[in-house]
mmCIF file of N, CA and C in Angstrom:
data_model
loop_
_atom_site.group_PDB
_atom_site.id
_atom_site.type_symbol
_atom_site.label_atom_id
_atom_site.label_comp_id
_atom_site.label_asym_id
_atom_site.label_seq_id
_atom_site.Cartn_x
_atom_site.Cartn_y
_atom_site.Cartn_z
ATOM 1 N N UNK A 1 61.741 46.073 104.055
ATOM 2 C CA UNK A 1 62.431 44.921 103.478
ATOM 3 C C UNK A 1 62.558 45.158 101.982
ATOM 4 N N UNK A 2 63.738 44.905 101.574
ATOM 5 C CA UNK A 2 63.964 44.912 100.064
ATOM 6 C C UNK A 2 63.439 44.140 99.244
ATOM 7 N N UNK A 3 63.483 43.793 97.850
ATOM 8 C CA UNK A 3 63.074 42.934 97.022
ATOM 9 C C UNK A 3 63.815 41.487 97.169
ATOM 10 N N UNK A 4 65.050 42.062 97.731
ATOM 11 C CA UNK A 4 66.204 40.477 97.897
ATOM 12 C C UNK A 4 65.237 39.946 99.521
ATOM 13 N N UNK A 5 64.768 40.590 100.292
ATOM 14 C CA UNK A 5 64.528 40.231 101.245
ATOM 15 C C UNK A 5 65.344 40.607 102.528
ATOM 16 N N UNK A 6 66.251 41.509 102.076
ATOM 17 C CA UNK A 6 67.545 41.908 103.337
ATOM 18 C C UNK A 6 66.394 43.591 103.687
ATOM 19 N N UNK A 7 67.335 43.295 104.852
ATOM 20 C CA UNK A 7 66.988 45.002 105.485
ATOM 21 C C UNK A 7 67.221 46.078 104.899
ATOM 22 N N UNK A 8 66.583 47.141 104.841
ATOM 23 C CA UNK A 8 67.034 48.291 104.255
ATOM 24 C C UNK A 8 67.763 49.108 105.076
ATOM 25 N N UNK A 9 68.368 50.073 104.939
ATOM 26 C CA UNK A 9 69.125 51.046 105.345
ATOM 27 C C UNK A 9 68.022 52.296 105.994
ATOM 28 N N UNK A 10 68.333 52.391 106.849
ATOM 29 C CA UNK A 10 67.110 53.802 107.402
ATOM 30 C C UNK A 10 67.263 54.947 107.009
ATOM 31 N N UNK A 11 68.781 55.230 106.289
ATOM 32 C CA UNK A 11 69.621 56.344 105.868
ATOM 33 C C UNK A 11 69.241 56.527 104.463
ATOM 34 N N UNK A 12 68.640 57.681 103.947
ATOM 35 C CA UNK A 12 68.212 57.734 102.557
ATOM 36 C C UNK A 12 69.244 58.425 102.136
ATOM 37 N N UNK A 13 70.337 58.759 102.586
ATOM 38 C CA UNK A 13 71.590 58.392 101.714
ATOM 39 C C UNK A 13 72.578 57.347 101.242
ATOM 40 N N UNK A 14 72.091 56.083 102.390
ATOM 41 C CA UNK A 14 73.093 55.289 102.152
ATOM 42 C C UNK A 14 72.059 54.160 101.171
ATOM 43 N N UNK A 15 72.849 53.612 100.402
ATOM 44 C CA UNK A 15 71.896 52.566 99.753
ATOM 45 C C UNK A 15 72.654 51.434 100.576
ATOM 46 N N UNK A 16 73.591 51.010 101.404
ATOM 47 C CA UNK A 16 74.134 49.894 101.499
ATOM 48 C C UNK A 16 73.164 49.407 102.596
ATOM 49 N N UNK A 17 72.873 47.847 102.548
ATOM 50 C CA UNK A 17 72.071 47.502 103.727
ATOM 51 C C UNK A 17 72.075 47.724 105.169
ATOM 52 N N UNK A 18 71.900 47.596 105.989
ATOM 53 C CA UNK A 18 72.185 47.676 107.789
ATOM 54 C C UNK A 18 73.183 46.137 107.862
ATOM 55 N N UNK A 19 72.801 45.098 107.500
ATOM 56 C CA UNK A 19 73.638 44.339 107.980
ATOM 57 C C UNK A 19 74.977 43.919 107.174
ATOM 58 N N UNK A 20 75.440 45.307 107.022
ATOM 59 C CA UNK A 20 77.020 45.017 105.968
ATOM 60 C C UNK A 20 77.744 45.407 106.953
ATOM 61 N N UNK A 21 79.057 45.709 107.084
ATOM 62 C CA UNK A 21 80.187 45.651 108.564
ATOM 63 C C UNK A 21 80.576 46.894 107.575
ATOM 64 N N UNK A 22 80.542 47.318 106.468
ATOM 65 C CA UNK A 22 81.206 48.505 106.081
ATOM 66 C C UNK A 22 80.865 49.817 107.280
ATOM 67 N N UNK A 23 82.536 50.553 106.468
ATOM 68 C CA UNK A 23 81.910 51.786 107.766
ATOM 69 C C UNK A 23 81.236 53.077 107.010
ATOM 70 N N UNK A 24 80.598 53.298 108.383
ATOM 71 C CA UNK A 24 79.268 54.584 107.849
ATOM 72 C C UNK A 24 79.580 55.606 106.954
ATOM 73 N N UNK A 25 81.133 55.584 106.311
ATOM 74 C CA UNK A 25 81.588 56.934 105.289
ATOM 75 C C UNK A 25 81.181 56.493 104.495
ATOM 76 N N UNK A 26 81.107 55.186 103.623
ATOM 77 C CA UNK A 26 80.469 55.036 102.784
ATOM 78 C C UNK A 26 79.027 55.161 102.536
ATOM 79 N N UNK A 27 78.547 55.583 103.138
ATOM 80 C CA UNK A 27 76.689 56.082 103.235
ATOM 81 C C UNK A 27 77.160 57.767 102.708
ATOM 82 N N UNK A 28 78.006 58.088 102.961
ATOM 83 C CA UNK A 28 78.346 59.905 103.770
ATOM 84 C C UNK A 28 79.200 59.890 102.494
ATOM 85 N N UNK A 29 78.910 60.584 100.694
ATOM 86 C CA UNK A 29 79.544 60.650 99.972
ATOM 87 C C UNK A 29 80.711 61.802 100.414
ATOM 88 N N UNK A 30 80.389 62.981 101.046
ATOM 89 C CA UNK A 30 81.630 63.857 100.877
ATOM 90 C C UNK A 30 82.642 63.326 101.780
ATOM 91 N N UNK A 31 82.447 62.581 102.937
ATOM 92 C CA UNK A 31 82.962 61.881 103.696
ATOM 93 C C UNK A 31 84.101 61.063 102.986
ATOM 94 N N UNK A 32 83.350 60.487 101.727
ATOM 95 C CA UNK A 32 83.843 59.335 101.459
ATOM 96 C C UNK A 32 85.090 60.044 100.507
ATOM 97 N N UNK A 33 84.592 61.081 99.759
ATOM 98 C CA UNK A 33 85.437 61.774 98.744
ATOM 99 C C UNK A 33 86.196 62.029 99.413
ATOM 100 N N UNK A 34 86.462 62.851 100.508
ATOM 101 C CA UNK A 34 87.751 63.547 101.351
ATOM 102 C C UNK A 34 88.519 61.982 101.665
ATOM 103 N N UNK A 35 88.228 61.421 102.136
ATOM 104 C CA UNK A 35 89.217 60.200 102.538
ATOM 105 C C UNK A 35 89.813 59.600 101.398
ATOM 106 N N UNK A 36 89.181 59.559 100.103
ATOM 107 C CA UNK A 36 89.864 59.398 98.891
ATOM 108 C C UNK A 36 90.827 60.479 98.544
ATOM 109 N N UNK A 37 90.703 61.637 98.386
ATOM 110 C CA UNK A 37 91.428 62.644 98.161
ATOM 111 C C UNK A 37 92.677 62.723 99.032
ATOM 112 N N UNK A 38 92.437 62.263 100.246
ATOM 113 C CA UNK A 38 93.754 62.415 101.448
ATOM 114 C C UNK A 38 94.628 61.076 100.557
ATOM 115 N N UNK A 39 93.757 60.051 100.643
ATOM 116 C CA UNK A 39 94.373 58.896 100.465
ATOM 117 C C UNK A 39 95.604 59.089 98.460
ATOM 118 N N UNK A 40 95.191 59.631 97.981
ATOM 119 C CA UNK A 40 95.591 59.695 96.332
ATOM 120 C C UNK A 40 96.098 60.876 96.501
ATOM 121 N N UNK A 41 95.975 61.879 97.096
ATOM 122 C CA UNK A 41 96.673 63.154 97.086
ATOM 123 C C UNK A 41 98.406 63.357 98.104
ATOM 124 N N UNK A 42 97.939 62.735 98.999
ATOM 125 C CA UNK A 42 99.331 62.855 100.243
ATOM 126 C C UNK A 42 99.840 62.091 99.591
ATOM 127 N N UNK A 43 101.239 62.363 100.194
ATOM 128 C CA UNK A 43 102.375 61.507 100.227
ATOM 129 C C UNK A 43 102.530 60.448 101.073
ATOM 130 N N UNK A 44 101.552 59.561 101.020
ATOM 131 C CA UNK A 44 101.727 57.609 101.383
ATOM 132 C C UNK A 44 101.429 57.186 100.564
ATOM 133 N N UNK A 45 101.340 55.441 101.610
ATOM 134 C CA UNK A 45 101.609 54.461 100.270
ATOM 135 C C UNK A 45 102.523 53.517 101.120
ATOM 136 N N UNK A 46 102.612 52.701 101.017
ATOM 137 C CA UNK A 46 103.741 51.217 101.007
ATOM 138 C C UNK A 46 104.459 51.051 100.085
ATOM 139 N N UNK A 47 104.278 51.575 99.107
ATOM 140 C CA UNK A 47 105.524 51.661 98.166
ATOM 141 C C UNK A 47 106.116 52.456 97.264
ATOM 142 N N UNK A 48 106.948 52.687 96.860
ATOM 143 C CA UNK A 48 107.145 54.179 95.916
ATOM 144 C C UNK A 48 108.348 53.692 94.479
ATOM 145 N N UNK A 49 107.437 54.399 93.949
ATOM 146 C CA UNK A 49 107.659 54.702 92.457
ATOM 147 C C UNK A 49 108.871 55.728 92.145
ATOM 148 N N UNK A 50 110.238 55.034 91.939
ATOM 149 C CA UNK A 50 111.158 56.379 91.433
ATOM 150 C C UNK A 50 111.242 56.353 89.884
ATOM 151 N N UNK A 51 110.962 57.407 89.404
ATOM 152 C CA UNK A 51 111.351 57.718 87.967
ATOM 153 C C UNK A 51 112.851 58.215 87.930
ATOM 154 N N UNK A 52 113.674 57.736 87.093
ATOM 155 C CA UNK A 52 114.905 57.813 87.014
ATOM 156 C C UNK A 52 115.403 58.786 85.475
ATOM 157 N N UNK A 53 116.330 59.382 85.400
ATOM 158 C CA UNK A 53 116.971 59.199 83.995
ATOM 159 C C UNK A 53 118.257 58.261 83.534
ATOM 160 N N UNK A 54 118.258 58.538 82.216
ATOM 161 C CA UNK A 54 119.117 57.325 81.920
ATOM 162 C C UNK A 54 120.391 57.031 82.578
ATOM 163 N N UNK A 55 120.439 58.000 83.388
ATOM 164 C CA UNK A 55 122.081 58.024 83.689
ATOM 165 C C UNK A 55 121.834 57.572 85.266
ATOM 166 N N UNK A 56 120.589 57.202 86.004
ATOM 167 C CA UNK A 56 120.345 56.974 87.099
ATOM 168 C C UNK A 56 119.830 58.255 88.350
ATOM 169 N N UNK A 57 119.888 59.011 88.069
ATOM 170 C CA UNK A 57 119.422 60.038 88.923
ATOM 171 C C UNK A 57 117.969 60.612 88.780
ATOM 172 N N UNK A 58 117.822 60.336 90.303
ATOM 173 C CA UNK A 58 116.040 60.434 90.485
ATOM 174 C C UNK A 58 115.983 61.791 89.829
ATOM 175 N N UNK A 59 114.874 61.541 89.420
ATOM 176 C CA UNK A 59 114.045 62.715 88.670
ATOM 177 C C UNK A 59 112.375 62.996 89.721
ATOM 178 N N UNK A 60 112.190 61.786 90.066
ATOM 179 C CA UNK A 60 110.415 62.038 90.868
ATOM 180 C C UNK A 60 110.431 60.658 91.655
ATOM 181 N N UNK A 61 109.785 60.484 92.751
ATOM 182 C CA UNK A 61 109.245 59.897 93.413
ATOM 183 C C UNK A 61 108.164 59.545 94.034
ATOM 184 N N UNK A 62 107.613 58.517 93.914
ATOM 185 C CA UNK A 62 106.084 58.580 94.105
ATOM 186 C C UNK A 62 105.238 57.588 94.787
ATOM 187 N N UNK A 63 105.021 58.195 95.793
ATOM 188 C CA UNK A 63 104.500 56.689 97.212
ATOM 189 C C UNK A 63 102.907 56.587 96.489
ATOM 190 N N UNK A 64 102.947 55.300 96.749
ATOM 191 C CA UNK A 64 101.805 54.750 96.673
ATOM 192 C C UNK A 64 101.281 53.558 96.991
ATOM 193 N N UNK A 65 100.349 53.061 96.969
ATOM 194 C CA UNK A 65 99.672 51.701 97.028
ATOM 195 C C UNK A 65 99.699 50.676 96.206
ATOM 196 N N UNK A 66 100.632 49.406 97.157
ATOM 197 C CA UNK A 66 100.807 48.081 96.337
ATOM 198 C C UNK A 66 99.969 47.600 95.529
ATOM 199 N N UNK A 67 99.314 47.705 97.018
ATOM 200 C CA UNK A 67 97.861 46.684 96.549
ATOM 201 C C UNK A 67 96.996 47.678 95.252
ATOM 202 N N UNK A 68 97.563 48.824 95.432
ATOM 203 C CA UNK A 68 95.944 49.456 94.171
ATOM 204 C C UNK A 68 97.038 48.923 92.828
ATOM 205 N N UNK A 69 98.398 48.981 92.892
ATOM 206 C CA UNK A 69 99.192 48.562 91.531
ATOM 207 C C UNK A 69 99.414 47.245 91.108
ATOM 208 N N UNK A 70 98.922 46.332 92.026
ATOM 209 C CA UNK A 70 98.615 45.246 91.720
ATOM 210 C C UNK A 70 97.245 44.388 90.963
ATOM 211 N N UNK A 71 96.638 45.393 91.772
ATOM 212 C CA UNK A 71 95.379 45.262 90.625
ATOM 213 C C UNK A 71 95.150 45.849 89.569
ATOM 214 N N UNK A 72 96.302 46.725 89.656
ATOM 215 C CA UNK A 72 95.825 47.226 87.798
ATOM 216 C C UNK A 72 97.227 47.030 87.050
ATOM 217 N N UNK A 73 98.231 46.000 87.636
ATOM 218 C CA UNK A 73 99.033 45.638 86.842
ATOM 219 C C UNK A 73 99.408 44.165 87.557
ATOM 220 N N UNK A 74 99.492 42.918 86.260
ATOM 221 C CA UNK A 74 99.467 41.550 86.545
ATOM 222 C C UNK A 74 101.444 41.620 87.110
ATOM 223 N N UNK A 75 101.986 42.232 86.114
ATOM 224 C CA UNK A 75 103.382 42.351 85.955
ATOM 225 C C UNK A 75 103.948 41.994 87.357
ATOM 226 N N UNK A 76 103.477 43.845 88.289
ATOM 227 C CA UNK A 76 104.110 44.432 89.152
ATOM 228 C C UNK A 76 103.328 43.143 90.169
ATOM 229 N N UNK A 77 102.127 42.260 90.191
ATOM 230 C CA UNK A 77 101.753 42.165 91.008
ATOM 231 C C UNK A 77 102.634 40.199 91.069
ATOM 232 N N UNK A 78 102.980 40.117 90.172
ATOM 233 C CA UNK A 78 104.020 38.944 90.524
ATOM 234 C C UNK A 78 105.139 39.187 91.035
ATOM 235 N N UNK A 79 105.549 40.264 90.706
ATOM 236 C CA UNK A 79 106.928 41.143 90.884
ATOM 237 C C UNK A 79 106.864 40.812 92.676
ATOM 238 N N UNK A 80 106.142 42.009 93.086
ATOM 239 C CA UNK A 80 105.877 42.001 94.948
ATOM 240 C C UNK A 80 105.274 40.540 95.326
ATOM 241 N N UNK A 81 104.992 39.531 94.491
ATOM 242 C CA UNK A 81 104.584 38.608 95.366
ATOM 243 C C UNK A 81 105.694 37.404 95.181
ATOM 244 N N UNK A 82 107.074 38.001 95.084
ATOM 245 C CA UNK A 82 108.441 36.839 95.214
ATOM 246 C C UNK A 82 108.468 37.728 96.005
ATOM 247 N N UNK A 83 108.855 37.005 97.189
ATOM 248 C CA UNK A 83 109.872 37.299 98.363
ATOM 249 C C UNK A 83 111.397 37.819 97.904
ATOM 250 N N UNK A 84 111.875 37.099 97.003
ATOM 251 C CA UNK A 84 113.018 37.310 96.269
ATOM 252 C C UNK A 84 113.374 37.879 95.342
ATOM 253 N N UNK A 85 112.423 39.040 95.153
ATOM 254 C CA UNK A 85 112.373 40.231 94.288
ATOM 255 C C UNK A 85 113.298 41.210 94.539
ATOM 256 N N UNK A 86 114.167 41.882 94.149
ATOM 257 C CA UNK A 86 114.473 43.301 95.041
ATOM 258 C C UNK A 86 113.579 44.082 95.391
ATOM 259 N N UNK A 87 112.643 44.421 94.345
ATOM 260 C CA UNK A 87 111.228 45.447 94.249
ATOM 261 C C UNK A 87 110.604 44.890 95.973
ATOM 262 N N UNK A 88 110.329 43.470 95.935
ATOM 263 C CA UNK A 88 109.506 43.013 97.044
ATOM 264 C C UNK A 88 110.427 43.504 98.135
ATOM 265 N N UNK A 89 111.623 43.457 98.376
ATOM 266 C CA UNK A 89 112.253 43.415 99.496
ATOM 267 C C UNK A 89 112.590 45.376 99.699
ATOM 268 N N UNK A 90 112.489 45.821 98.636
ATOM 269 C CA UNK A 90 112.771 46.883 98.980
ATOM 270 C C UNK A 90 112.109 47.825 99.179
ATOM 271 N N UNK A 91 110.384 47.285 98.621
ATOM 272 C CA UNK A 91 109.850 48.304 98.787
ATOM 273 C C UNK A 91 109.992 49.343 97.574
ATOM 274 N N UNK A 92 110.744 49.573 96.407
ATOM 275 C CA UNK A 92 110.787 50.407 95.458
ATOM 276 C C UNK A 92 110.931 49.758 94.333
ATOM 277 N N UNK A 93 110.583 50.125 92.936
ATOM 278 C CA UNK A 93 110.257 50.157 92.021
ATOM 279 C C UNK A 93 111.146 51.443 91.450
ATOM 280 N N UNK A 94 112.031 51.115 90.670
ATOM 281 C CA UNK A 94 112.831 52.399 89.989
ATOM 282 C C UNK A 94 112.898 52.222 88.570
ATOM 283 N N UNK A 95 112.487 52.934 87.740
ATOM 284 C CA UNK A 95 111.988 53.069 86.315
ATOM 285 C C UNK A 95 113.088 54.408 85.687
ATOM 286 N N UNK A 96 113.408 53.738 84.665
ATOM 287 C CA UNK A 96 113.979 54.483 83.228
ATOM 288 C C UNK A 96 113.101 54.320 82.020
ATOM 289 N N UNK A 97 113.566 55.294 81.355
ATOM 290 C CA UNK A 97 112.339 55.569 79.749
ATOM 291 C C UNK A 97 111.614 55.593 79.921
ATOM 292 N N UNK A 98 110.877 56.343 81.097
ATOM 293 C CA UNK A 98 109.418 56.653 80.989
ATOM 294 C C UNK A 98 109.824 58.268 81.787
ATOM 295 N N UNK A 99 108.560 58.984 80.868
ATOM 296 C CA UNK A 99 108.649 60.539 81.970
ATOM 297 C C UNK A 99 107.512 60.160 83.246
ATOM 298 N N UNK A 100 108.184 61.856 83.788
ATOM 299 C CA UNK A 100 107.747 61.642 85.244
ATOM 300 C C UNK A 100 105.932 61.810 84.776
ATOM 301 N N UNK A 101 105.409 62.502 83.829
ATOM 302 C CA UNK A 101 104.062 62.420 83.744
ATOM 303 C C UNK A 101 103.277 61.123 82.991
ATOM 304 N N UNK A 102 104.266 60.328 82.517
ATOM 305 C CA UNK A 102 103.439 59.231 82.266
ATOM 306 C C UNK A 102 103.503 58.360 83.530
ATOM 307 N N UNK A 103 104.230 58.264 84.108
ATOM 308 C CA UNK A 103 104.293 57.539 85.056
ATOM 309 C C UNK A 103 103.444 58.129 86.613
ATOM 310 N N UNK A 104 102.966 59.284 86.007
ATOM 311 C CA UNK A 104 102.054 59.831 86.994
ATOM 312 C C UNK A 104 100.596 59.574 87.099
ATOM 313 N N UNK A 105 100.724 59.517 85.558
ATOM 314 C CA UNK A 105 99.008 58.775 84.681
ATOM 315 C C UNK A 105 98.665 57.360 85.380
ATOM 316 N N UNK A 106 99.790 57.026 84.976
ATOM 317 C CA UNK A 106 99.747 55.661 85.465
ATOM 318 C C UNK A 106 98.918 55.514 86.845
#
């Protein structure tokens, strides 16, 4: 028993308790790294990022996750939450004046 009084974990890798519903990769760091790496490295995502030039022609494209760009931007995250957005309805986000590596940082 812990100091909070919850169960401990039997796994002396995992620090998370026994009675959390998380799944067991998170105990299992390389586990956990590879599923991050698939997840930020492949090409998905629910939504994608085109970098444009001024004249309109894609330059880069870039799938990714709403939900992770919503939490790290207030902007985009009002943007997708009108129904009556184009962005919301379309699923894309198309950007001028920015390069394709800042917008990769991003």
């Amino acid at each position: 028993i812990s100091s909070s009084g919850l169960p401990r974990s039997s796994s002396p890798r995992c620090s998370v308790h026994r009675h959390t519903t998380l799944p067991a990769m998170v105990c299992d760091s390389d586990a956990l790294v590879d599923a991050m790496t698939r997840t930020f490295e492949a090409d998905v995502g629910d939504f994608t990022i085109v970098v444009e030039a001024d004249d309109g022609v894609a330059l880069a494209a870039f799938r990714v996750w709403s939900s992770l760009l919503c939490s790290w931007s207030e902007v985009i995250a009002a943007m997708l939450g009108h129904a009556e957005m184009e962005e919301a309805r379309s699923r894309e986000l198309h950007l001028r004046g920015f390069t394709q590596e800042a917008v990769e940082q991003f």
